[in-house]
Amino acid sequence: MAVIGTGLIGTSVALAAAAQGVSVYLSDRDRTAARTAAALGAGRAQEPPEPVDLAVLAVPPSQVAAVLIACQGRGLARAYTDVASVKAGPEQAVLGRAPDPAAYVGGHPLAGRERSGPLAARAELFRGRPWALTPHPLTSRAALDRGLELAELCGAAPVVMRSREHDEVVALTSHVPHLLAAVMAARLRDGPAGVPLLAGQGLRDVTRIAAGDPRLWGDILRSNARAMAGVVQELRADLSRVAAALDVLAEADDGARDQGVRTLEELLARGVAGLARLPRPGAGPPEGRAALRVLVPDRPGELARLLGAVAAFGVAADDIAVEAAEESGLSVRIPVPTADAERIEAGLDAVGYAVQVRSPANWTALSKR
Amino acid sequence: MAVIGTGLIGTSVALAAAAQGVSVYLSDRDRTAARTAAALGAGRAQEPPEPVDLAVLAVPPSQVAAVLIACQGRGLARAYTDVASVKAGPEQAVLGRAPDPAAYVGGHPLAGRERSGPLAARAELFRGRPWALTPHPLTSRAALDRGLELAELCGAAPVVMRSREHDEVVALTSHVPHLLAAVMAARLRDGPAGVPLLAGQGLRDVTRIAAGDPRLWGDILRSNARAMAGVVQELRADLSRVAAALDVLAEADDGARDQGVRTLEELLARGVAGLARLPRPGAGPPEGRAALRVLVPDRPGELARLLGAVAAFGVAADDIAVEAAEESGLSVRIPVPTADAERIEAGLDAVGYAVQVRSPANWTALSKR
C-alpha cells in the first residue's frame, strides 16, 4: 500500500495497515512529516519499488484529483482511494481528468481529532467508526473491493453511498457543526474577563472541533459549499426566530413573554427530537427489551443498593426510572434485553429483590424463546 | 442542611453533603422525587425539626424568589443559597420581596449532565468544577460563608462575582452554546436518511447538551434573555457573513471564490483564537516549562519508542513536536515542567537517549532553584 500525505488521517491509516502486516510506502510533500510517520512505525518513507495494490490519497479535497492524476501518470498503484471529507467535487474532477477513473473509489473515514499531523495519529482512530465509500458509475469492482478491505483493515464499518448523497449528509453531520463550533468559539475571543472562570464541560464539547486546522477546514468547507449553504440558511431562519423571542423576553409584557418562552421551548424540543435520530453508542435496537419492576423499600441507601446490583448485570443506569411511589416503597422500572431478562431476574432474586411485574407483551415474547 | 428540589443538581448537592456527614432534609413538590433522593442515600425526605444552617434552593430560576419567601416565612434556615444558572433576576426579586435578603447569597455550580432527575445525581458531580457565588450588597458575611462552605463541601472551586457579570459570562459560556446545540440538533430531525449512518463524535459533542430538559432550559434561557440577545446578535452577523461566503463559493468565479475562502478561514482562525481563552484541563501555567530536545534515529518505530518512554514520565503526548529532520534523524521537542526537567532528562538518558539542547532561558531558571 502507498499512503500519499502523512498527516493525522494518512498516518493513522498507515499505522493500522502496518499493524496488520501490510507493507506501507509513505510520502508527503513535507519530507519531515513522512519521516516522522516512518519513525512512528507507519511504514517506509520511500517510493514503492513496483506498483502497489492500493494507494490512499490522504490530501485535502481540492488536491485529490491532481494527486491522483500524478500518481496514475507514474503507475503507482492498481487501485486508488482517498480520505477527503467531501466526495462529489473530487469525483467530478477525477471523472473529467484522470487517466483511469475506473481504478478510483472515493472514501471518507468519519474519524478525527482536534490535533493534526503525524504525531497525533493512532492505529485505532477508525475502530468502530463509519467509513463512507462512494463508487461512481465507472468504478471497477476491484477498486471498490480494495476500498472495502481498507475500511475493514482499519476496524471501521464501511457505508456505501453516492457521492452527492454523502456530501449532503456530511454537510449536516460534520461541516455545518464545525462551522457552528467555530462561530461560537470565535465569540469567546472578545467575551468578558470571567469567561475562563465559568467555562464548563458543555462549552468545551460544543466548541471542541473548532480547534481543527483552519487551512484544512477552509478547504473542506469550500469544497462542500453548495450543500452547506442550504443547511446554514435553515439555521439562520431558526436563529432569527430565537433572536426575536429573546428580544420579546427582554423587553415586553407578560402575554408576549409567554409566546417567547413557547418559541424557545419548541426549538429546544425539536433539538431533543433531532438527537433521537443519532444512534446511541452501545445501545441495542429498541425491540427485544423487557422491563423488570422492582419494589424498593423506602429506606436511605436502598435505591443505591439496587443500582449497584443491576450495574453488576451490565444494565446501564441511564435507562432506569422510578415509576411510582407507593405506600410500601418506590416502584423502579429496569429495562433489560429480553434475552437477559431471566438471568437478571434470578440474579436480583438471589440478592433479595422480588421482581414484581414484567412488561407483558415482551414477556410473552420471552416465554416463546 | 435542607435541599428544596431533588432533581439532578439538588440531589447531587445532597449526596455530596451527606457523604461528608451532614444531616440533609429533602423536599420536592414531586414527593416521589424526594423519596427517590432519600432512597439513594441523599438524606431524609422530611421537614427539619428545627431551623437548619443552610437551605439550598435547587429550583428553576423563575421560582427562586417565591420559594425563598415561603421558606423564610416558616423559618426554615439561617442562610439560603440557590443553584440557578441565572443570577441577576432572582437577586432582584429577592431584594424586592424577601423578608430577609441578607440571609441569601446567589449560587451556581457549573456542572450538569444531559440527564435530569434524582436518579442521574452523583456526589462527585461538582468535583473540580467552578461554583459561582454572587453576593449582593446586603448579603451577610455569614450567608456568604455558608455558600463558600457548600462549594468546598462539594469539591468545587468557588468563584465570587457580581450577579450581572455572572449572567453576561454564562450567556456566552453556557446559555448561547445550549441554544446553538439545540438549533443544530433540530436540523437533524428533518435531514436525509443517511444522517444516522454518518454521525461521528464531533456531531455528538456539538449537540450533546441539547438533550437537556426543554422546560427547565426554557426557564433558564428566558431568565437571561437580555444578556443572550446581544451574543445571538453577534452570532447572526457572523453566520450572515459565512452564508454569503458559501453562496459565493457555490456559484461564483475563481477570484470571488478566493475571497470566500478567506472569509471562512478567517472565521475558523478566530474560533481557534477563542478556544485559546479556555483553560486547558490539567494544564499548568505556561511559565515554569523547559524544553528537552532529543535526536531520534531515522528507523521505523524509533519515534514510537520515544513517545512510550516520555509517557512513562507523565509527559502529555499532545505537547511533543518534531521540529526538524536532520541528516542523522528527527529532532523532537519535548516540553516538560521545569521542576521535572532534570529527572526526565536522567530517565531518558537511562533508556539510551541523549538530550541535546534545553530551552536556555528556562534552563537558567532551573539552575537557580
XYZ file of C-alpha atoms in Angstrom:
738
model
C 0.000 0.000 0.000
C 1.099 3.566 -0.619
C -0.061 6.483 1.521
C 0.289 9.952 -0.019
C 0.016 12.576 2.702
C 1.153 11.618 6.208
C -0.981 13.912 8.328
C -3.307 12.688 11.076
C -5.525 10.542 8.831
C -2.907 9.238 6.402
C -0.520 8.230 9.183
C -3.346 6.606 11.160
C -4.374 4.549 8.101
C -0.735 3.577 7.579
C -0.280 2.599 11.241
C -3.446 0.449 11.138
C -2.317 -1.263 7.907
C 1.269 -1.769 9.095
C -0.051 -3.299 12.335
C -1.808 -5.929 10.167
C 1.402 -6.780 8.351
C 0.807 -4.703 5.195
C 3.924 -3.184 3.565
C 3.293 0.566 3.529
C 5.174 3.198 1.489
C 4.827 6.753 2.764
C 5.201 10.103 1.075
C 4.334 13.705 1.838
C 5.366 16.949 0.177
C 6.679 17.811 3.663
C 9.526 15.322 3.857
C 9.786 15.694 7.660
C 6.163 14.566 8.031
C 6.826 11.402 6.012
C 9.980 10.613 8.014
C 8.090 11.259 11.253
C 5.359 8.792 10.206
C 8.029 6.239 9.310
C 9.784 6.707 12.644
C 6.426 6.030 14.326
C 6.332 2.630 12.631
C 3.795 3.525 9.912
C 5.924 2.213 7.029
C 8.860 3.254 4.841
C 9.333 6.870 3.665
C 10.156 5.941 0.089
C 8.571 5.227 -3.291
C 7.415 1.611 -3.714
C 9.770 -0.415 -5.976
C 6.807 -1.714 -8.035
C 3.082 -0.846 -8.375
C 1.177 -1.390 -5.109
C -2.329 -2.854 -4.701
C -3.800 0.360 -3.282
C -2.741 3.985 -2.949
C -4.506 6.044 -0.278
C -4.559 9.749 -1.139
C -4.718 11.482 2.246
C -4.702 15.054 0.911
C -7.223 17.927 1.154
C -10.334 17.616 -1.088
C -9.168 20.226 -3.600
C -5.966 18.262 -4.274
C -7.371 14.737 -4.676
C -7.760 14.825 -8.471
C -4.388 16.450 -9.166
C -2.556 13.983 -6.909
C -4.446 11.030 -8.446
C -3.510 12.173 -11.946
C 0.155 12.461 -10.966
C 0.128 9.017 -9.303
C -1.604 7.312 -12.223
C 0.855 9.015 -14.578
C 3.753 7.172 -12.906
C 1.809 3.906 -12.449
C 1.946 3.986 -8.630
C -0.934 1.601 -7.856
C -3.596 -0.725 -9.272
C -6.373 0.949 -7.234
C -6.817 4.339 -5.582
C -8.955 5.766 -2.829
C -8.892 8.981 -0.841
C -9.985 10.066 2.648
C -11.318 13.557 1.903
C -14.492 14.527 3.736
C -16.097 15.880 0.540
C -16.746 13.479 -2.309
C -18.716 14.964 -5.241
C -16.170 17.613 -6.245
C -13.129 15.281 -6.277
C -15.183 12.622 -8.101
C -16.206 15.081 -10.809
C -12.595 16.216 -11.266
C -11.376 12.596 -11.420
C -14.020 11.630 -13.986
C -13.132 14.649 -16.112
C -9.355 14.490 -15.995
C -7.812 11.273 -14.607
C -6.208 8.736 -16.995
C -8.044 5.767 -15.359
C -11.126 6.806 -13.331
C -12.240 3.152 -13.015
C -9.361 2.495 -10.607
C -10.635 5.147 -8.157
C -13.227 4.783 -5.407
C -13.974 7.752 -3.144
C -13.542 7.150 0.589
C -14.134 9.056 3.819
C -13.423 7.649 7.264
C -15.535 9.555 9.830
C -12.903 9.961 12.479
C -10.647 12.750 13.512
C -9.001 14.515 16.382
C -8.672 18.178 17.195
C -4.923 17.752 16.703
C -3.376 17.336 13.295
C -0.095 15.964 11.940
C 1.532 12.533 12.084
C 2.333 12.696 15.816
C -1.404 12.788 16.581
C -2.010 9.583 14.577
C -3.384 6.408 16.173
C -3.815 2.975 14.603
C -7.154 2.700 16.464
C -8.527 6.014 15.186
C -11.101 4.353 12.906
C -12.153 1.443 15.109
C -15.951 1.167 15.131
C -16.363 4.401 13.140
C -18.258 4.685 9.839
C -16.134 4.709 6.666
C -18.051 6.008 3.652
C -17.187 4.614 0.204
C -18.613 6.405 -2.806
C -18.157 4.392 -6.007
C -19.038 6.321 -9.180
C -20.618 4.600 -12.201
C -17.200 3.763 -13.726
C -15.554 2.475 -10.519
C -14.297 -1.080 -11.075
C -15.320 -3.903 -8.777
C -11.644 -4.398 -7.899
C -11.241 -0.753 -6.772
C -14.389 -0.936 -4.621
C -13.132 -4.175 -3.078
C -9.779 -2.567 -2.177
C -11.705 0.304 -0.505
C -13.855 -2.137 1.475
C -10.763 -4.098 2.520
C -9.070 -0.902 3.699
C -12.046 0.074 5.871
C -12.127 -3.396 7.393
C -8.354 -3.426 7.902
C -8.795 -0.250 9.981
C -11.645 -1.756 12.024
C -14.199 0.685 10.569
C -17.750 0.000 9.367
C -17.996 0.592 5.590
C -21.045 2.515 4.334
C -21.509 2.590 0.542
C -23.419 5.553 -0.929
C -23.393 8.002 -3.828
C -21.013 10.946 -3.590
C -23.748 13.590 -3.713
C -25.808 11.904 -1.010
C -22.639 11.644 1.104
C -21.957 15.369 0.751
C -25.489 16.337 1.735
C -25.336 14.147 4.820
C -21.901 15.315 5.990
C -22.871 18.959 5.434
C -25.392 18.297 8.204
C -23.421 15.875 10.383
C -19.933 17.342 10.118
C -19.330 20.542 8.129
C -22.070 22.801 9.479
C -21.420 21.564 13.052
C -17.768 22.521 12.523
C -18.796 25.960 11.324
C -21.147 26.464 14.285
C -18.463 25.359 16.731
C -16.099 27.908 15.165
C -18.684 30.714 15.237
C -19.322 30.006 18.935
C -15.616 29.735 19.779
C -14.889 32.981 17.899
C -17.317 34.784 20.256
C -15.204 33.727 23.255
C -12.242 35.712 21.974
C -13.847 39.060 22.748
C -16.001 37.981 25.730
C -15.752 39.389 29.281
C -12.885 38.609 31.655
C -14.874 35.954 33.542
C -15.098 33.611 30.522
C -12.175 31.357 31.512
C -13.535 31.179 35.095
C -17.004 29.952 34.181
C -16.276 27.675 31.238
C -17.755 24.238 31.820
C -17.762 20.899 30.024
C -20.771 21.847 27.896
C -18.921 24.769 26.301
C -15.844 22.614 25.777
C -17.918 19.967 23.982
C -19.804 22.428 21.781
C -16.578 24.121 20.653
C -14.062 21.226 20.711
C -13.960 20.561 16.966
C -13.313 24.260 16.251
C -9.676 23.551 17.174
C -9.154 21.930 13.748
C -6.599 23.408 11.330
C -8.244 26.491 9.684
C -6.425 25.928 6.359
C -7.522 22.293 6.040
C -11.075 23.045 7.189
C -11.294 26.058 4.910
C -10.546 23.688 2.031
C -13.140 21.157 3.221
C -15.879 23.753 3.700
C -15.121 25.429 0.374
C -15.448 22.055 -1.370
C -18.918 21.418 0.075
C -20.251 24.977 -0.073
C -23.419 24.178 -2.009
C -24.718 21.506 0.376
C -23.728 23.596 3.416
C -25.422 26.745 2.138
C -28.879 25.166 2.405
C -28.343 23.978 5.981
C -26.871 27.317 7.054
C -29.894 29.043 5.535
C -32.236 26.955 7.708
C -30.100 27.551 10.802
C -30.238 31.302 10.238
C -34.016 31.164 9.980
C -34.182 29.292 13.310
C -31.754 31.745 14.917
C -33.791 34.699 13.673
C -36.880 33.295 15.392
C -34.831 32.762 18.563
C -33.456 36.305 18.418
C -36.968 37.730 18.090
C -38.124 35.625 21.048
C -35.183 36.808 23.174
C -35.925 40.447 22.320
C -39.536 39.941 23.391
C -38.443 38.237 26.624
C -36.003 41.046 27.426
C -38.495 43.863 26.831
C -42.153 43.002 26.503
C -45.140 42.396 28.788
C -46.278 39.070 30.244
C -48.552 37.952 27.399
C -45.891 38.444 24.762
C -43.328 36.842 27.083
C -45.340 33.610 27.205
C -45.202 33.455 23.423
C -41.417 33.999 23.563
C -40.968 31.143 26.034
C -43.068 28.866 23.828
C -40.817 29.673 20.848
C -37.708 28.751 22.863
C -39.259 25.586 24.320
C -40.453 24.482 20.903
C -36.952 24.888 19.467
C -35.399 23.034 22.419
C -37.903 20.190 21.980
C -37.058 19.971 18.268
C -33.411 19.675 19.317
C -34.216 16.752 21.612
C -36.157 15.120 18.754
C -33.204 15.609 16.394
C -30.819 13.948 18.849
C -33.097 10.903 18.919
C -32.033 10.232 15.299
C -28.429 9.635 16.334
C -27.656 6.026 17.223
C -26.864 5.726 20.914
C -23.349 4.353 21.268
C -23.573 0.788 22.520
C -27.383 0.720 22.550
C -29.166 -2.212 21.010
C -32.362 -1.976 18.967
C -35.488 -0.903 20.886
C -37.113 -4.254 20.116
C -36.168 -7.239 22.170
C -36.333 -5.476 25.508
C -38.293 -6.499 28.563
C -38.982 -4.381 31.625
C -38.366 -5.655 35.140
C -40.130 -3.896 38.008
C -38.717 -3.951 41.496
C -40.251 -2.507 44.673
C -37.551 -0.786 46.716
C -38.151 -0.207 50.447
C -38.311 3.444 51.459
C -35.046 3.448 53.424
C -31.930 5.576 52.836
C -29.469 3.876 50.506
C -31.847 1.133 49.319
C -32.052 2.590 45.817
C -28.292 2.988 45.617
C -28.006 -0.700 46.586
C -30.377 -1.721 43.761
C -28.474 0.410 41.205
C -25.266 -1.288 42.291
C -26.903 -4.720 41.929
C -28.219 -4.116 38.392
C -24.939 -2.495 37.327
C -23.292 -5.817 38.142
C -25.514 -7.349 35.435
C -24.381 -4.807 32.860
C -27.596 -2.748 32.893
C -26.957 0.941 32.068
C -28.035 3.126 34.991
C -29.295 5.728 32.489
C -32.270 3.590 31.490
C -33.612 3.038 34.998
C -36.614 5.060 36.172
C -38.677 5.423 39.337
C -42.210 4.911 38.046
C -44.302 5.443 41.152
C -44.056 5.950 44.886
C -46.334 3.568 46.730
C -47.130 3.221 50.400
C -44.629 0.386 50.743
C -41.799 1.874 48.689
C -40.644 3.002 45.249
C -41.557 1.107 42.095
C -38.459 1.011 39.891
C -38.528 0.107 36.188
C -35.421 -1.603 34.794
C -35.354 -2.139 31.018
C -33.208 -5.144 30.087
C -32.535 -7.076 26.877
C -35.222 -9.764 26.587
C -32.530 -12.388 26.212
C -31.051 -11.424 29.605
C -34.333 -10.939 31.496
C -34.488 -14.331 33.173
C -30.837 -14.293 34.180
C -31.079 -10.778 35.661
C -34.331 -11.589 37.448
C -32.741 -14.661 39.019
C -29.689 -12.608 39.975
C -31.781 -9.870 41.615
C -33.830 -12.543 43.386
C -30.602 -14.042 44.737
C -29.630 -10.735 46.375
C -33.075 -10.287 47.928
C -35.206 -8.402 45.383
C -38.629 -9.588 44.278
C -39.242 -8.729 40.631
C -42.910 -7.768 40.594
C -44.161 -7.265 37.072
C -42.725 -7.642 33.613
C -43.853 -5.776 30.542
C -46.471 -8.374 29.414
C -46.020 -8.102 25.637
C -42.306 -8.558 25.900
C -42.693 -11.284 28.464
C -44.770 -13.307 26.046
C -42.013 -12.958 23.502
C -39.524 -14.042 26.114
C -41.518 -17.153 27.085
C -41.711 -18.223 23.462
C -37.953 -18.320 23.023
C -28.925 21.371 55.617
C -32.193 21.466 53.726
C -32.409 20.859 49.988
C -35.549 22.118 48.253
C -35.899 20.459 44.870
C -34.395 16.996 44.428
C -33.623 16.977 40.712
C -30.178 16.303 39.287
C -28.423 19.243 40.975
C -30.282 19.249 44.311
C -29.840 15.515 44.818
C -26.158 15.692 43.811
C -25.565 18.501 46.363
C -27.402 16.443 48.982
C -25.405 13.284 48.183
C -22.123 15.223 48.421
C -23.137 16.780 51.770
C -24.490 13.509 53.183
C -21.233 11.778 52.212
C -19.408 14.331 54.440
C -21.654 13.538 57.397
C -24.041 16.491 57.063
C -27.685 15.852 58.089
C -29.733 16.619 54.988
C -33.502 17.184 54.821
C -35.026 16.773 51.385
C -38.194 18.117 49.837
C -39.667 18.441 46.364
C -43.129 19.342 45.171
C -42.949 15.934 43.448
C -42.988 13.703 46.508
C -41.699 10.716 44.507
C -38.567 12.663 43.570
C -37.830 13.463 47.230
C -38.368 9.842 48.299
C -36.169 8.680 45.396
C -33.374 11.001 46.535
C -33.754 9.710 50.105
C -33.653 6.091 48.921
C -30.391 6.926 47.110
C -28.894 7.960 50.459
C -29.102 11.735 49.945
C -30.866 12.424 53.280
C -34.328 12.276 54.859
C -37.460 13.178 52.888
C -38.950 15.277 55.686
C -39.044 18.810 57.123
C -36.179 19.537 59.529
C -37.316 19.545 63.199
C -35.566 22.908 63.796
C -34.009 25.655 61.644
C -31.020 24.364 59.652
C -27.732 26.183 58.966
C -28.298 26.371 55.212
C -31.141 25.771 52.792
C -30.202 25.062 49.170
C -32.956 26.082 46.754
C -32.472 23.788 43.755
C -35.392 25.111 41.720
C -35.623 26.820 38.299
C -34.519 30.491 38.188
C -38.051 31.891 37.946
C -39.036 30.148 41.205
C -36.062 31.045 43.416
C -37.565 34.184 44.972
C -41.006 32.667 45.603
C -39.526 29.548 47.216
C -37.141 31.671 49.315
C -40.019 33.817 50.559
C -42.024 30.715 51.516
C -39.025 29.165 53.312
C -38.142 32.344 55.211
C -41.806 32.662 56.139
C -41.642 29.387 58.041
C -38.127 29.974 59.412
C -36.569 27.015 57.618
C -32.907 28.086 57.730
C -30.391 30.658 58.954
C -28.861 31.086 55.487
C -30.041 30.433 51.943
C -28.439 29.869 48.588
C -29.657 28.598 45.238
C -28.152 26.774 42.259
C -29.928 28.526 39.384
C -27.802 29.278 36.339
C -29.134 32.842 36.126
C -28.423 35.216 38.993
C -29.494 38.845 38.384
C -33.246 38.196 38.025
C -33.593 36.029 41.155
C -31.421 38.511 43.116
C -33.605 41.439 42.070
C -36.760 39.549 43.078
C -35.225 38.538 46.423
C -34.119 42.126 47.182
C -37.570 43.431 46.333
C -39.758 40.893 48.119
C -37.980 38.538 50.556
C -38.362 39.068 54.330
C -34.582 38.759 54.956
C -32.472 39.316 51.806
C -29.276 39.468 53.922
C -29.541 35.720 54.566
C -29.378 34.935 50.822
C -26.334 34.503 48.618
C -26.794 33.523 44.991
C -25.008 30.380 43.852
C -24.425 28.494 40.607
C -22.400 25.299 40.343
C -21.204 24.894 36.740
C -21.881 21.229 36.368
C -24.621 19.226 34.800
C -25.469 16.161 32.822
C -27.687 15.647 29.800
C -29.942 13.544 32.056
C -32.151 15.094 34.679
C -33.894 13.872 37.835
C -32.579 12.393 41.095
C -31.521 9.065 39.553
C -28.941 10.909 37.434
C -27.390 12.526 40.547
C -23.775 11.918 41.567
C -21.974 13.080 44.711
C -18.909 13.812 42.537
C -20.792 15.976 40.026
C -19.158 19.222 41.208
C -15.633 17.980 41.871
C -13.116 20.403 40.353
C -15.855 22.473 38.684
C -16.357 26.215 39.165
C -19.106 27.232 41.634
C -20.119 30.880 41.209
C -21.266 32.791 44.285
C -22.915 36.170 43.713
C -23.313 38.115 46.971
C -25.452 41.266 46.634
C -24.712 44.409 48.665
C -26.939 43.276 51.563
C -25.679 39.662 51.744
C -24.384 38.947 55.259
C -20.907 37.637 55.832
C -22.451 34.533 57.435
C -24.560 33.750 54.347
C -21.554 34.149 52.045
C -19.529 31.869 54.314
C -22.224 29.159 54.172
C -22.159 29.400 50.364
C -18.375 29.072 50.291
C -18.532 26.100 52.660
C -21.121 24.395 50.457
C -18.957 24.769 47.331
C -15.974 23.371 49.207
C -18.039 20.529 50.682
C -18.902 19.526 47.106
C -15.257 19.703 45.985
C -15.933 22.672 43.683
C -13.828 25.813 43.152
C -15.760 28.894 44.407
C -15.695 31.988 42.167
C -17.161 35.164 43.706
C -18.576 37.782 41.301
C -21.487 40.182 40.829
C -24.758 38.708 39.571
C -24.865 40.816 36.407
C -21.278 39.960 35.458
C -22.112 36.296 36.075
C -25.107 36.444 33.754
C -23.140 38.073 30.946
C -20.429 35.449 31.210
C -22.771 32.435 31.323
C -24.784 33.801 28.389
C -21.564 33.297 26.439
C -20.214 30.156 28.132
C -23.427 28.222 28.722
C -26.764 29.618 27.512
C -25.949 30.567 23.929
C -23.933 27.329 23.469
C -27.036 25.442 24.654
C -29.178 27.299 22.151
C -26.725 26.639 19.314
C -26.540 22.939 20.206
C -30.359 22.819 20.075
C -30.556 24.681 16.755
C -28.035 22.245 15.258
C -29.745 19.162 16.729
C -33.135 20.393 15.486
C -31.753 20.338 11.913
C -31.006 16.609 12.255
C -34.704 15.843 12.689
C -35.531 16.575 9.058
C -32.171 15.631 7.496
C -31.630 12.901 4.873
C -31.801 9.177 5.634
C -28.021 8.813 5.857
C -27.716 11.044 8.945
C -27.598 8.199 11.492
C -25.036 6.353 9.330
C -22.521 9.200 9.120
C -22.832 10.754 12.563
C -19.450 10.978 14.232
C -18.090 12.046 17.593
C -17.814 15.706 16.537
C -21.560 15.961 15.925
C -22.276 14.170 19.186
C -20.107 16.637 21.101
C -21.538 19.742 19.430
C -25.121 18.661 20.153
C -24.760 16.728 23.443
C -26.082 19.444 25.769
C -29.204 19.876 23.600
C -30.550 16.760 25.344
C -31.371 18.882 28.421
C -34.983 19.184 29.596
C -36.717 21.763 27.299
C -38.969 23.048 30.121
C -36.078 23.686 32.526
C -33.870 25.182 29.809
C -36.726 27.317 28.518
C -36.931 28.806 32.007
C -33.162 29.368 32.180
C -32.937 30.993 28.741
C -35.990 33.170 29.408
C -34.397 34.426 32.623
C -31.215 35.526 30.864
C -32.784 36.803 27.643
C -31.206 40.252 27.722
C -27.593 39.053 28.030
C -28.182 36.298 25.465
C -29.770 38.624 22.915
C -26.513 40.541 22.425
C -24.462 37.390 21.874
C -27.035 35.905 19.493
C -26.993 39.165 17.537
C -23.233 38.854 17.039
C -23.512 35.180 16.080
C -26.113 36.006 13.457
C -23.840 38.661 11.978
C -21.017 36.083 11.750
C -23.356 33.495 10.212
C -24.588 36.017 7.644
C -21.016 36.597 6.519
C -20.492 32.823 6.340
C -23.697 32.337 4.342
C -22.617 34.996 1.845
C -19.199 33.331 1.516
C -20.808 29.906 0.938
C -23.078 31.354 -1.745
C -20.066 32.842 -3.485
C -18.168 29.544 -3.240
C -21.100 27.581 -4.646
C -21.681 29.893 -7.615
C -19.013 32.437 -8.462
C -15.765 32.567 -10.412
C -12.262 31.920 -9.108
C -11.408 35.456 -7.963
C -14.557 35.774 -5.888
C -14.047 32.223 -4.587
C -10.670 33.152 -3.120
C -12.369 35.919 -1.163
C -14.982 33.406 0.079
C -12.288 31.009 1.274
C -10.514 33.844 3.077
C -13.765 34.707 4.895
C -14.162 31.090 6.051
C -10.521 30.709 7.056
C -10.615 33.973 8.963
C -13.678 32.833 10.926
C -12.088 29.433 11.622
C -8.908 31.146 12.852
C -10.965 33.379 15.157
C -12.527 30.199 16.525
C -9.103 28.725 17.289
C -8.145 32.007 18.997
C -11.344 31.916 21.077
C -10.611 28.379 22.248
C -7.220 29.538 23.484
C -9.068 31.527 26.186
C -10.414 28.354 27.768
C -8.152 26.867 30.438
C -6.777 23.535 29.279
C -7.899 20.872 31.738
C -4.932 19.675 33.750
C -2.507 22.105 32.139
C -0.193 24.070 34.320
C 0.783 27.698 33.749
C 2.906 28.320 30.633
C 5.748 29.623 32.789
C 8.000 27.137 34.511
C 8.437 24.902 31.480
C 11.655 23.751 29.937
C 12.096 22.109 26.547
C 14.101 18.939 26.103
C 15.345 18.117 22.611
C 16.080 14.559 21.601
C 17.532 13.314 18.312
C 15.671 10.184 17.209
C 17.356 7.822 14.714
C 15.559 7.521 11.383
C 14.426 3.931 11.882
C 10.852 2.549 11.908
C 9.362 2.526 15.400
C 12.068 4.709 17.000
C 9.680 7.639 17.479
C 7.002 5.369 18.944
C 9.639 4.090 21.405
C 10.496 7.661 22.485
C 6.796 8.555 22.930
C 6.387 5.490 25.127
C 9.426 6.469 27.177
C 8.278 10.048 27.846
C 4.704 8.888 28.566
C 6.184 6.862 31.418
C 7.334 10.191 32.929
C 3.833 11.662 32.696
C 4.528 13.938 29.709
C 1.407 14.520 27.584
C 1.971 13.245 24.038
C -0.038 16.212 22.728
C 2.749 18.672 23.531
C 5.505 16.847 21.671
C 6.577 18.104 18.257
C 9.040 17.102 15.547
C 10.997 20.309 14.994
C 13.338 19.382 12.205
C 14.527 16.468 10.110
C 18.306 16.311 10.038
C 20.688 14.036 8.197
C 21.119 11.871 11.281
C 17.455 11.721 12.366
C 14.477 13.692 13.671
C 14.851 16.460 16.231
C 11.990 16.099 18.720
C 10.952 18.838 21.153
C 9.500 17.685 24.486
C 8.131 20.451 26.751
C 8.286 19.447 30.402
C 7.690 21.253 33.708
C 10.943 22.945 34.696
C 10.804 21.229 38.065
C 10.789 17.805 36.377
C 13.345 18.551 33.652
C 16.391 17.055 35.355
C 14.555 13.923 36.445
C 13.105 13.309 32.965
C 16.433 14.006 31.296
C 18.137 11.471 33.561
C 15.353 8.974 32.890
C 15.647 9.377 29.117
C 19.410 9.093 29.407
C 18.990 5.834 31.318
C 16.996 4.300 28.439
C 19.528 5.401 25.844
C 18.512 8.896 24.689
C 20.889 11.841 24.613
C 19.077 15.065 25.443
C 20.681 17.596 23.103
C 19.528 21.097 23.901
C 17.345 22.710 26.525
C 15.460 25.951 26.159
C 18.260 28.213 27.554
C 16.117 30.819 29.338
C 14.195 28.187 31.228
C 17.312 26.235 31.946
C 18.820 29.237 33.736
C 15.720 29.440 35.875
C 16.049 25.750 36.621
C 19.709 26.026 37.627
C 18.920 28.815 40.086
C 16.416 26.758 42.045
